[in-house]
Amino acid sequence: MRILRTVEELRHWSRTCRCAATGPIGLVPTMGALHAGHASLIRAARAACRHVAVTLFVNPTQFGPNEDLSRYPRTFEADCALAESQGADVLFAPTVEEIYPADARTFVEVEGLSDRLDGKSRPGHFRGVATVVTKLFIAAEADAAFFGQKDAAQVSVLRRMTRDLRLGTEIVVCPIVRDADGLALSSRNAYLSPSERIQALTLSRALHRVEALVAQDERNPATLIVAAREEFAAEPAVRVDYVAAVNWDTLEPVETAVPGTLFAVAAYAGSTRLIDNTILR
Ligand code: AMP
């Protein structure tokens, strides 16, 4: 596995793959601190594409001023080993200056979606995500890019952005990978103390409760939200950010929880903000 540092190197790699005309190019954007969730995306890319690039970039523009940019886990050597073991051909790990030249003034905003769910709680977050993913897509000229359902609102923003800008990269969404007890894997789980790790299970428990109600044909989103909030109320150490039942394309609240509805939660265990979701059946 080769390590690439500049946009030019990534573009050159991609164009060389394209010239060889041997099959599709897959891209797996990440912020590093790779875990089994990221590994599943790399494997999915490997299975679908002839060429696979993993990107590793802690994107400063998607962090708010009081968020965890400076202490975000950075585990470069382990990330290289994991990406290589899952079949990545190249790892693109640029500097901040490479992605954001000092005089850069161009950002990508997906109006109407960028300020919903996590975008509402984290102003500017999706503008940062949309901007960096656009830059990666333009540089990599990939046929497909692999993202986790774990960041479901991000998927909505990126799907719309890709469509609006006709970027030509297909967005492939992969299932949420969880620990055995149900906690969705996240690089931020590393922040949790043992007691917060237990409290964090409230998120997946709330989603299970909702799924069980839907299995009994409960379709009223208000009832589902109340049930999820009851789970959070039983664990007062966890502070809810949002509990929402929305259309996965528009992120607007639904009137009826139909199959395909995104039921999403965000909450703090200690000072760590966690997200999780389920797509209702
Ligand atoms: P991150 O490094 O947190 O920005 O995540 C990079 C990609 O990995 C995103 O598309 C995430 O949705 C995805 N991802 C993160 N956690 C998981 C998980 N537990 N299961 C599947 N994909 C995940």
PDB file of C-alpha atoms and ligand atoms in Angstrom:
ATOM      1  CA  MET A   1       0.000   0.000   0.000  1.00  0.00           C
ATOM      2  CA  ARG A   2       1.396   3.373  -1.035  1.00  0.00           C
ATOM      3  CA  ILE A   3       0.989   6.495   1.069  1.00  0.00           C
ATOM      4  CA  LEU A   4       0.088   9.616  -0.887  1.00  0.00           C
ATOM      5  CA  ARG A   5       0.412  13.100   0.585  1.00  0.00           C
ATOM      6  CA  THR A   6      -0.667  15.522  -2.132  1.00  0.00           C
ATOM      7  CA  VAL A   7      -3.805  16.044  -4.198  1.00  0.00           C
ATOM      8  CA  GLU A   8      -1.639  15.816  -7.303  1.00  0.00           C
ATOM      9  CA  GLU A   9      -0.395  12.365  -6.248  1.00  0.00           C
ATOM     10  CA  LEU A  10      -3.962  11.153  -5.639  1.00  0.00           C
ATOM     11  CA  ARG A  11      -5.094  12.508  -9.005  1.00  0.00           C
ATOM     12  CA  HIS A  12      -2.119  10.929 -10.748  1.00  0.00           C
ATOM     13  CA  TRP A  13      -2.833   7.562  -9.085  1.00  0.00           C
ATOM     14  CA  SER A  14      -6.477   7.746 -10.132  1.00  0.00           C
ATOM     15  CA  ARG A  15      -5.681   8.705 -13.725  1.00  0.00           C
ATOM     16  CA  THR A  16      -3.120   5.937 -13.972  1.00  0.00           C
ATOM     17  CA  CYS A  17      -5.749   3.434 -12.771  1.00  0.00           C
ATOM     18  CA  ARG A  18      -8.187   4.886 -15.303  1.00  0.00           C
ATOM     19  CA  CYS A  19      -5.683   4.608 -18.156  1.00  0.00           C
ATOM     20  CA  ALA A  20      -5.082   0.989 -17.275  1.00  0.00           C
ATOM     21  CA  ALA A  21      -8.875   0.629 -17.786  1.00  0.00           C
ATOM     22  CA  THR A  22      -9.014  -2.360 -15.526  1.00  0.00           C
ATOM     23  CA  GLY A  23     -12.074  -1.528 -13.445  1.00  0.00           C
ATOM     24  CA  PRO A  24     -13.764   0.872 -11.059  1.00  0.00           C
ATOM     25  CA  ILE A  25     -12.020   3.112  -8.541  1.00  0.00           C
ATOM     26  CA  GLY A  26     -13.380   3.128  -4.980  1.00  0.00           C
ATOM     27  CA  LEU A  27     -12.809   5.788  -2.329  1.00  0.00           C
ATOM     28  CA  VAL A  28     -13.209   5.422   1.447  1.00  0.00           C
ATOM     29  CA  PRO A  29     -13.041   8.818   3.189  1.00  0.00           C
ATOM     30  CA  THR A  30     -12.190   8.698   6.903  1.00  0.00           C
ATOM     31  CA  MET A  31     -10.756  10.809   9.689  1.00  0.00           C
ATOM     32  CA  GLY A  32      -8.536   7.958  10.859  1.00  0.00           C
ATOM     33  CA  ALA A  33      -8.465   6.233  14.252  1.00  0.00           C
ATOM     34  CA  LEU A  34      -9.727   3.341  12.168  1.00  0.00           C
ATOM     35  CA  HIS A  35     -11.877   0.598  13.701  1.00  0.00           C
ATOM     36  CA  ALA A  36     -13.931  -2.346  12.453  1.00  0.00           C
ATOM     37  CA  GLY A  37     -16.595   0.042  11.059  1.00  0.00           C
ATOM     38  CA  HIS A  38     -14.031   1.658   8.782  1.00  0.00           C
ATOM     39  CA  ALA A  39     -12.653  -1.796   7.955  1.00  0.00           C
ATOM     40  CA  SER A  40     -16.088  -2.865   6.724  1.00  0.00           C
ATOM     41  CA  LEU A  41     -16.170   0.107   4.321  1.00  0.00           C
ATOM     42  CA  ILE A  42     -12.715  -0.755   2.961  1.00  0.00           C
ATOM     43  CA  ARG A  43     -13.780  -4.379   2.476  1.00  0.00           C
ATOM     44  CA  ALA A  44     -16.945  -3.266   0.680  1.00  0.00           C
ATOM     45  CA  ALA A  45     -14.849  -1.047  -1.586  1.00  0.00           C
ATOM     46  CA  ARG A  46     -12.405  -3.891  -2.173  1.00  0.00           C
ATOM     47  CA  ALA A  47     -15.235  -6.234  -3.134  1.00  0.00           C
ATOM     48  CA  ALA A  48     -16.790  -3.766  -5.580  1.00  0.00           C
ATOM     49  CA  CYS A  49     -13.798  -1.974  -7.069  1.00  0.00           C
ATOM     50  CA  ARG A  50     -10.565  -2.845  -8.833  1.00  0.00           C
ATOM     51  CA  HIS A  51      -8.704   0.060  -7.187  1.00  0.00           C
ATOM     52  CA  VAL A  52      -9.224   1.290  -3.603  1.00  0.00           C
ATOM     53  CA  ALA A  53      -8.054   4.524  -1.987  1.00  0.00           C
ATOM     54  CA  VAL A  54      -8.596   5.176   1.717  1.00  0.00           C
ATOM     55  CA  THR A  55      -8.323   8.796   2.791  1.00  0.00           C
ATOM     56  CA  LEU A  56      -7.254   9.822   6.261  1.00  0.00           C
ATOM     57  CA  PHE A  57      -7.776  13.473   7.101  1.00  0.00           C
ATOM     58  CA  VAL A  58      -8.971  15.066  10.337  1.00  0.00           C
ATOM     59  CA  ASN A  59     -10.932  17.813   8.624  1.00  0.00           C
ATOM     60  CA  PRO A  60     -10.728  21.016  10.705  1.00  0.00           C
ATOM     61  CA  THR A  61     -13.646  22.761   8.985  1.00  0.00           C
ATOM     62  CA  GLN A  62     -16.183  20.214  10.250  1.00  0.00           C
ATOM     63  CA  PHE A  63     -15.302  20.872  13.899  1.00  0.00           C
ATOM     64  CA  GLY A  64     -16.876  23.716  15.856  1.00  0.00           C
ATOM     65  CA  PRO A  65     -14.688  26.103  17.887  1.00  0.00           C
ATOM     66  CA  ASN A  66     -15.306  24.258  21.166  1.00  0.00           C
ATOM     67  CA  GLU A  67     -15.203  20.741  19.767  1.00  0.00           C
ATOM     68  CA  ASP A  68     -12.562  18.024  19.931  1.00  0.00           C
ATOM     69  CA  LEU A  69     -10.360  18.826  16.901  1.00  0.00           C
ATOM     70  CA  SER A  70      -7.147  19.129  18.917  1.00  0.00           C
ATOM     71  CA  ARG A  71      -7.671  15.918  20.869  1.00  0.00           C
ATOM     72  CA  TYR A  72      -9.259  13.825  18.096  1.00  0.00           C
ATOM     73  CA  PRO A  73      -7.461  10.433  18.230  1.00  0.00           C
ATOM     74  CA  ARG A  74      -4.595  10.154  15.754  1.00  0.00           C
ATOM     75  CA  THR A  75      -3.242   6.633  15.247  1.00  0.00           C
ATOM     76  CA  PHE A  76      -1.429   6.819  11.921  1.00  0.00           C
ATOM     77  CA  GLU A  77       0.699   3.667  12.142  1.00  0.00           C
ATOM     78  CA  ALA A  78      -2.214   1.468  13.227  1.00  0.00           C
ATOM     79  CA  ASP A  79      -4.433   3.064  10.548  1.00  0.00           C
ATOM     80  CA  CYS A  80      -1.894   2.200   7.841  1.00  0.00           C
ATOM     81  CA  ALA A  81      -1.753  -1.401   9.057  1.00  0.00           C
ATOM     82  CA  LEU A  82      -5.553  -1.727   9.146  1.00  0.00           C
ATOM     83  CA  ALA A  83      -6.115  -0.095   5.745  1.00  0.00           C
ATOM     84  CA  GLU A  84      -3.485  -2.325   4.158  1.00  0.00           C
ATOM     85  CA  SER A  85      -4.841  -5.469   5.812  1.00  0.00           C
ATOM     86  CA  GLN A  86      -8.310  -4.738   4.382  1.00  0.00           C
ATOM     87  CA  GLY A  87      -6.934  -4.346   0.869  1.00  0.00           C
ATOM     88  CA  ALA A  88      -6.440  -0.608   0.310  1.00  0.00           C
ATOM     89  CA  ASP A  89      -4.101   0.133  -2.598  1.00  0.00           C
ATOM     90  CA  VAL A  90      -3.264   3.666  -1.478  1.00  0.00           C
ATOM     91  CA  LEU A  91      -3.751   5.729   1.650  1.00  0.00           C
ATOM     92  CA  PHE A  92      -4.167   9.459   1.063  1.00  0.00           C
ATOM     93  CA  ALA A  93      -3.064  11.379   4.169  1.00  0.00           C
ATOM     94  CA  PRO A  94      -2.662  15.058   3.281  1.00  0.00           C
ATOM     95  CA  THR A  95      -1.731  17.981   5.508  1.00  0.00           C
ATOM     96  CA  VAL A  96      -4.337  20.627   6.359  1.00  0.00           C
ATOM     97  CA  GLU A  97      -2.499  23.113   4.097  1.00  0.00           C
ATOM     98  CA  GLU A  98      -2.706  20.676   1.188  1.00  0.00           C
ATOM     99  CA  ILE A  99      -6.496  20.558   1.437  1.00  0.00           C
ATOM    100  CA  TYR A 100      -7.033  24.150   2.558  1.00  0.00           C
ATOM    101  CA  PRO A 101      -4.433  26.485   1.034  1.00  0.00           C
ATOM    102  CA  ALA A 102      -4.133  29.603   3.182  1.00  0.00           C
ATOM    103  CA  ASP A 103      -6.072  31.739   0.715  1.00  0.00           C
ATOM    104  CA  ALA A 104      -8.862  29.188   0.010  1.00  0.00           C
ATOM    105  CA  ARG A 105     -12.276  30.872  -0.052  1.00  0.00           C
ATOM    106  CA  THR A 106     -14.494  28.178  -1.555  1.00  0.00           C
ATOM    107  CA  PHE A 107     -16.919  26.109   0.520  1.00  0.00           C
ATOM    108  CA  VAL A 108     -19.817  23.812  -0.329  1.00  0.00           C
ATOM    109  CA  GLU A 109     -23.166  24.296   1.365  1.00  0.00           C
ATOM    110  CA  VAL A 110     -26.128  21.955   0.873  1.00  0.00           C
ATOM    111  CA  GLU A 111     -28.928  24.354   1.713  1.00  0.00           C
ATOM    112  CA  GLY A 112     -31.840  23.035   3.714  1.00  0.00           C
ATOM    113  CA  LEU A 113     -30.061  19.809   4.699  1.00  0.00           C
ATOM    114  CA  SER A 114     -26.917  21.270   6.268  1.00  0.00           C
ATOM    115  CA  ASP A 115     -28.793  22.715   9.225  1.00  0.00           C
ATOM    116  CA  ARG A 116     -30.813  19.653  10.225  1.00  0.00           C
ATOM    117  CA  LEU A 117     -30.049  17.013  12.894  1.00  0.00           C
ATOM    118  CA  ASP A 118     -26.267  17.136  13.515  1.00  0.00           C
ATOM    119  CA  GLY A 119     -26.077  20.246  11.360  1.00  0.00           C
ATOM    120  CA  LYS A 120     -28.462  21.994  13.741  1.00  0.00           C
ATOM    121  CA  SER A 121     -26.485  20.966  16.834  1.00  0.00           C
ATOM    122  CA  ARG A 122     -23.131  21.575  15.155  1.00  0.00           C
ATOM    123  CA  PRO A 123     -23.436  24.729  12.999  1.00  0.00           C
ATOM    124  CA  GLY A 124     -21.061  24.614  10.039  1.00  0.00           C
ATOM    125  CA  HIS A 125     -20.373  20.888  10.472  1.00  0.00           C
ATOM    126  CA  PHE A 126     -21.945  19.741   7.210  1.00  0.00           C
ATOM    127  CA  ARG A 127     -20.472  22.683   5.305  1.00  0.00           C
ATOM    128  CA  GLY A 128     -17.069  21.353   6.363  1.00  0.00           C
ATOM    129  CA  VAL A 129     -17.994  17.776   5.466  1.00  0.00           C
ATOM    130  CA  ALA A 130     -19.456  18.734   2.061  1.00  0.00           C
ATOM    131  CA  THR A 131     -16.415  20.872   1.259  1.00  0.00           C
ATOM    132  CA  VAL A 132     -13.799  18.252   2.084  1.00  0.00           C
ATOM    133  CA  VAL A 133     -15.699  15.430   0.374  1.00  0.00           C
ATOM    134  CA  THR A 134     -16.084  17.561  -2.758  1.00  0.00           C
ATOM    135  CA  LYS A 135     -12.334  18.169  -2.770  1.00  0.00           C
ATOM    136  CA  LEU A 136     -11.665  14.436  -2.318  1.00  0.00           C
ATOM    137  CA  PHE A 137     -14.140  13.482  -5.047  1.00  0.00           C
ATOM    138  CA  ILE A 138     -12.631  15.967  -7.495  1.00  0.00           C
ATOM    139  CA  ALA A 139      -9.103  14.773  -6.748  1.00  0.00           C
ATOM    140  CA  ALA A 140      -9.818  11.042  -6.744  1.00  0.00           C
ATOM    141  CA  GLU A 141     -12.264  10.924  -9.668  1.00  0.00           C
ATOM    142  CA  ALA A 142     -13.623   7.745  -8.077  1.00  0.00           C
ATOM    143  CA  ASP A 143     -16.507   5.728  -9.465  1.00  0.00           C
ATOM    144  CA  ALA A 144     -17.876   4.965  -6.001  1.00  0.00           C
ATOM    145  CA  ALA A 145     -17.335   6.252  -2.476  1.00  0.00           C
ATOM    146  CA  PHE A 146     -18.179   4.210   0.606  1.00  0.00           C
ATOM    147  CA  PHE A 147     -19.798   5.744   3.693  1.00  0.00           C
ATOM    148  CA  GLY A 148     -21.344   4.341   6.869  1.00  0.00           C
ATOM    149  CA  GLN A 149     -25.049   4.501   7.710  1.00  0.00           C
ATOM    150  CA  LYS A 150     -23.728   5.380  11.168  1.00  0.00           C
ATOM    151  CA  ASP A 151     -23.512   9.006   9.943  1.00  0.00           C
ATOM    152  CA  ALA A 152     -26.946   8.899   8.330  1.00  0.00           C
ATOM    153  CA  ALA A 153     -27.512  12.662   8.080  1.00  0.00           C
ATOM    154  CA  GLN A 154     -24.073  12.995   6.479  1.00  0.00           C
ATOM    155  CA  VAL A 155     -25.190  10.444   3.882  1.00  0.00           C
ATOM    156  CA  SER A 156     -28.254  12.593   3.048  1.00  0.00           C
ATOM    157  CA  VAL A 157     -26.109  15.708   2.665  1.00  0.00           C
ATOM    158  CA  LEU A 158     -23.539  13.936   0.488  1.00  0.00           C
ATOM    159  CA  ARG A 159     -26.113  12.201  -1.696  1.00  0.00           C
ATOM    160  CA  ARG A 160     -27.780  15.523  -2.414  1.00  0.00           C
ATOM    161  CA  MET A 161     -24.468  17.285  -2.978  1.00  0.00           C
ATOM    162  CA  THR A 162     -23.256  14.610  -5.384  1.00  0.00           C
ATOM    163  CA  ARG A 163     -26.504  14.826  -7.318  1.00  0.00           C
ATOM    164  CA  ASP A 164     -26.627  18.642  -7.374  1.00  0.00           C
ATOM    165  CA  LEU A 165     -23.012  19.005  -8.504  1.00  0.00           C
ATOM    166  CA  ARG A 166     -23.192  16.004 -10.895  1.00  0.00           C
ATOM    167  CA  LEU A 167     -19.962  14.771  -9.362  1.00  0.00           C
ATOM    168  CA  GLY A 168     -20.275  11.349 -10.964  1.00  0.00           C
ATOM    169  CA  THR A 169     -19.226   9.391  -7.888  1.00  0.00           C
ATOM    170  CA  GLU A 170     -21.788   6.878  -6.629  1.00  0.00           C
ATOM    171  CA  ILE A 171     -22.450   7.015  -2.879  1.00  0.00           C
ATOM    172  CA  VAL A 172     -22.505   3.506  -1.398  1.00  0.00           C
ATOM    173  CA  VAL A 173     -23.890   3.184   2.141  1.00  0.00           C
ATOM    174  CA  CYS A 174     -22.658   0.371   4.403  1.00  0.00           C
ATOM    175  CA  PRO A 175     -24.367  -1.003   7.553  1.00  0.00           C
ATOM    176  CA  ILE A 176     -23.493   0.158  11.068  1.00  0.00           C
ATOM    177  CA  VAL A 177     -20.873  -2.047  12.745  1.00  0.00           C
ATOM    178  CA  ARG A 178     -21.486  -2.487  16.486  1.00  0.00           C
ATOM    179  CA  ASP A 179     -19.729  -3.931  19.481  1.00  0.00           C
ATOM    180  CA  ALA A 180     -21.240  -7.171  20.785  1.00  0.00           C
ATOM    181  CA  ASP A 181     -23.329  -5.229  23.342  1.00  0.00           C
ATOM    182  CA  GLY A 182     -24.860  -2.986  20.669  1.00  0.00           C
ATOM    183  CA  LEU A 183     -22.745   0.169  20.931  1.00  0.00           C
ATOM    184  CA  ALA A 184     -22.085   1.559  17.460  1.00  0.00           C
ATOM    185  CA  LEU A 185     -18.341   1.699  16.833  1.00  0.00           C
ATOM    186  CA  SER A 186     -16.945   5.227  16.716  1.00  0.00           C
ATOM    187  CA  SER A 187     -13.479   6.719  16.939  1.00  0.00           C
ATOM    188  CA  ARG A 188     -14.901   8.870  19.747  1.00  0.00           C
ATOM    189  CA  ASN A 189     -15.722   5.791  21.880  1.00  0.00           C
ATOM    190  CA  ALA A 190     -12.034   6.019  22.895  1.00  0.00           C
ATOM    191  CA  TYR A 191     -12.981   9.071  24.981  1.00  0.00           C
ATOM    192  CA  LEU A 192     -15.478   7.124  27.131  1.00  0.00           C
ATOM    193  CA  SER A 193     -14.671   6.145  30.716  1.00  0.00           C
ATOM    194  CA  PRO A 194     -15.837   2.645  31.741  1.00  0.00           C
ATOM    195  CA  SER A 195     -19.008   4.075  33.319  1.00  0.00           C
ATOM    196  CA  GLU A 196     -19.720   6.328  30.309  1.00  0.00           C
ATOM    197  CA  ARG A 197     -19.218   3.305  28.035  1.00  0.00           C
ATOM    198  CA  ILE A 198     -22.107   1.615  29.899  1.00  0.00           C
ATOM    199  CA  GLN A 199     -24.233   4.781  29.799  1.00  0.00           C
ATOM    200  CA  ALA A 200     -23.608   5.028  26.052  1.00  0.00           C
ATOM    201  CA  LEU A 201     -25.601   1.829  25.526  1.00  0.00           C
ATOM    202  CA  THR A 202     -28.731   3.941  26.085  1.00  0.00           C
ATOM    203  CA  LEU A 203     -28.559   5.031  22.435  1.00  0.00           C
ATOM    204  CA  SER A 204     -28.806   1.544  20.947  1.00  0.00           C
ATOM    205  CA  ARG A 205     -31.325   0.549  23.638  1.00  0.00           C
ATOM    206  CA  ALA A 206     -33.581   3.439  22.632  1.00  0.00           C
ATOM    207  CA  LEU A 207     -33.350   2.369  19.001  1.00  0.00           C
ATOM    208  CA  HIS A 208     -34.176  -1.247  19.899  1.00  0.00           C
ATOM    209  CA  ARG A 209     -37.249  -0.072  21.743  1.00  0.00           C
ATOM    210  CA  VAL A 210     -38.347   1.887  18.681  1.00  0.00           C
ATOM    211  CA  GLU A 211     -37.707  -1.061  16.364  1.00  0.00           C
ATOM    212  CA  ALA A 212     -39.765  -3.305  18.657  1.00  0.00           C
ATOM    213  CA  LEU A 213     -42.683  -0.848  18.576  1.00  0.00           C
ATOM    214  CA  VAL A 214     -42.492  -0.597  14.796  1.00  0.00           C
ATOM    215  CA  ALA A 215     -42.509  -4.408  14.624  1.00  0.00           C
ATOM    216  CA  GLN A 216     -45.835  -4.183  16.522  1.00  0.00           C
ATOM    217  CA  ASP A 217     -47.083  -1.798  13.810  1.00  0.00           C
ATOM    218  CA  GLU A 218     -46.667   1.446  15.729  1.00  0.00           C
ATOM    219  CA  ARG A 219     -46.370   4.080  13.004  1.00  0.00           C
ATOM    220  CA  ASN A 220     -46.876   7.312  14.934  1.00  0.00           C
ATOM    221  CA  PRO A 221     -43.495   9.112  15.061  1.00  0.00           C
ATOM    222  CA  ALA A 222     -44.512  11.024  18.206  1.00  0.00           C
ATOM    223  CA  THR A 223     -45.138   7.735  20.043  1.00  0.00           C
ATOM    224  CA  LEU A 224     -41.787   6.357  18.865  1.00  0.00           C
ATOM    225  CA  ILE A 225     -39.966   9.497  19.969  1.00  0.00           C
ATOM    226  CA  VAL A 226     -41.627   9.398  23.411  1.00  0.00           C
ATOM    227  CA  ALA A 227     -40.580   5.750  23.809  1.00  0.00           C
ATOM    228  CA  ALA A 228     -36.982   6.528  22.862  1.00  0.00           C
ATOM    229  CA  ARG A 229     -36.914   9.495  25.226  1.00  0.00           C
ATOM    230  CA  GLU A 230     -38.186   7.242  28.050  1.00  0.00           C
ATOM    231  CA  GLU A 231     -35.078   5.100  27.599  1.00  0.00           C
ATOM    232  CA  PHE A 232     -32.913   8.202  27.899  1.00  0.00           C
ATOM    233  CA  ALA A 233     -34.894   9.412  30.921  1.00  0.00           C
ATOM    234  CA  ALA A 234     -34.024   6.132  32.663  1.00  0.00           C
ATOM    235  CA  GLU A 235     -30.317   7.022  32.312  1.00  0.00           C
ATOM    236  CA  PRO A 236     -30.095  10.630  33.551  1.00  0.00           C
ATOM    237  CA  ALA A 237     -26.304  10.705  33.189  1.00  0.00           C
ATOM    238  CA  VAL A 238     -26.844  10.744  29.420  1.00  0.00           C
ATOM    239  CA  ARG A 239     -27.913  14.105  27.971  1.00  0.00           C
ATOM    240  CA  VAL A 240     -30.051  13.911  24.841  1.00  0.00           C
ATOM    241  CA  ASP A 241     -29.203  16.167  21.922  1.00  0.00           C
ATOM    242  CA  TYR A 242     -31.922  15.030  19.526  1.00  0.00           C
ATOM    243  CA  VAL A 243     -34.358  12.173  18.922  1.00  0.00           C
ATOM    244  CA  ALA A 244     -35.886  12.370  15.448  1.00  0.00           C
ATOM    245  CA  ALA A 245     -37.917  10.439  12.906  1.00  0.00           C
ATOM    246  CA  VAL A 246     -37.192  11.929   9.493  1.00  0.00           C
ATOM    247  CA  ASN A 247     -37.308  11.299   5.792  1.00  0.00           C
ATOM    248  CA  TRP A 248     -33.800  10.023   4.981  1.00  0.00           C
ATOM    249  CA  ASP A 249     -33.605  12.086   1.772  1.00  0.00           C
ATOM    250  CA  THR A 250     -34.783  15.441   3.095  1.00  0.00           C
ATOM    251  CA  LEU A 251     -34.132  15.064   6.851  1.00  0.00           C
ATOM    252  CA  GLU A 252     -37.594  16.568   7.407  1.00  0.00           C
ATOM    253  CA  PRO A 253     -39.764  15.110  10.193  1.00  0.00           C
ATOM    254  CA  VAL A 254     -42.192  12.461   8.960  1.00  0.00           C
ATOM    255  CA  GLU A 255     -45.897  12.346   9.768  1.00  0.00           C
ATOM    256  CA  THR A 256     -45.960   8.575   9.571  1.00  0.00           C
ATOM    257  CA  ALA A 257     -43.054   6.238  10.226  1.00  0.00           C
ATOM    258  CA  VAL A 258     -43.023   4.404   6.911  1.00  0.00           C
ATOM    259  CA  PRO A 259     -40.417   1.823   5.852  1.00  0.00           C
ATOM    260  CA  GLY A 260     -37.218   3.691   5.051  1.00  0.00           C
ATOM    261  CA  THR A 261     -37.792   6.368   7.699  1.00  0.00           C
ATOM    262  CA  LEU A 262     -34.566   7.361   9.464  1.00  0.00           C
ATOM    263  CA  PHE A 263     -34.902   7.203  13.247  1.00  0.00           C
ATOM    264  CA  ALA A 264     -31.836   8.964  14.644  1.00  0.00           C
ATOM    265  CA  VAL A 265     -30.530   9.859  18.090  1.00  0.00           C
ATOM    266  CA  ALA A 266     -27.654  11.962  19.398  1.00  0.00           C
ATOM    267  CA  ALA A 267     -26.651  12.201  23.051  1.00  0.00           C
ATOM    268  CA  TYR A 268     -23.758  13.003  25.337  1.00  0.00           C
ATOM    269  CA  ALA A 269     -22.131  10.440  27.625  1.00  0.00           C
ATOM    270  CA  GLY A 270     -19.982  12.694  29.777  1.00  0.00           C
ATOM    271  CA  SER A 271     -18.657  15.260  27.325  1.00  0.00           C
ATOM    272  CA  THR A 272     -18.593  12.814  24.400  1.00  0.00           C
ATOM    273  CA  ARG A 273     -21.259  13.340  21.764  1.00  0.00           C
ATOM    274  CA  LEU A 274     -22.461  10.055  20.264  1.00  0.00           C
ATOM    275  CA  ILE A 275     -24.866   9.348  17.411  1.00  0.00           C
ATOM    276  CA  ASP A 276     -26.756   6.263  16.311  1.00  0.00           C
ATOM    277  CA  ASN A 277     -29.729   5.437  14.118  1.00  0.00           C
ATOM    278  CA  THR A 278     -31.909   2.809  12.531  1.00  0.00           C
ATOM    279  CA  ILE A 279     -33.716   2.716   9.225  1.00  0.00           C
ATOM    280  CA  LEU A 280     -37.255   1.575  10.022  1.00  0.00           C
ATOM    281  CA  ARG A 281     -38.663  -1.461   8.276  1.00  0.00           C
TER     282      ARG A 281
HETATM  283  P1  AMP B   1     -15.065   8.993  10.462  1.00  0.00           P
HETATM  284  O1  AMP B   1     -13.646   8.541  10.406  1.00  0.00           O
HETATM  285  O2  AMP B   1     -15.680   8.921  11.810  1.00  0.00           O
HETATM  286  O3  AMP B   1     -15.291  10.308   9.763  1.00  0.00           O
HETATM  287  O4  AMP B   1     -15.874   7.934   9.603  1.00  0.00           O
HETATM  288  C1  AMP B   1     -15.474   7.607   8.298  1.00  0.00           C
HETATM  289  C2  AMP B   1     -16.531   6.736   7.677  1.00  0.00           C
HETATM  290  O5  AMP B   1     -16.685   5.556   8.468  1.00  0.00           O
HETATM  291  C3  AMP B   1     -17.905   7.417   7.632  1.00  0.00           C
HETATM  292  O6  AMP B   1     -18.521   7.113   6.395  1.00  0.00           O
HETATM  293  C4  AMP B   1     -18.627   6.777   8.773  1.00  0.00           C
HETATM  294  O7  AMP B   1     -20.028   6.743   8.600  1.00  0.00           O
HETATM  295  C5  AMP B   1     -18.048   5.375   8.745  1.00  0.00           C
HETATM  296  N1  AMP B   1     -18.253   4.723  10.031  1.00  0.00           N
HETATM  297  C6  AMP B   1     -17.952   5.229  11.255  1.00  0.00           C
HETATM  298  N2  AMP B   1     -18.355   4.386  12.225  1.00  0.00           N
HETATM  299  C7  AMP B   1     -18.931   3.340  11.599  1.00  0.00           C
HETATM  300  C8  AMP B   1     -19.555   2.132  12.061  1.00  0.00           C
HETATM  301  N3  AMP B   1     -19.670   1.856  13.351  1.00  0.00           N
HETATM  302  N4  AMP B   1     -20.037   1.269  11.144  1.00  0.00           N
HETATM  303  C9  AMP B   1     -19.929   1.554   9.810  1.00  0.00           C
HETATM  304  N5  AMP B   1     -19.349   2.677   9.315  1.00  0.00           N
HETATM  305  C10 AMP B   1     -18.863   3.546  10.198  1.00  0.00           C
END
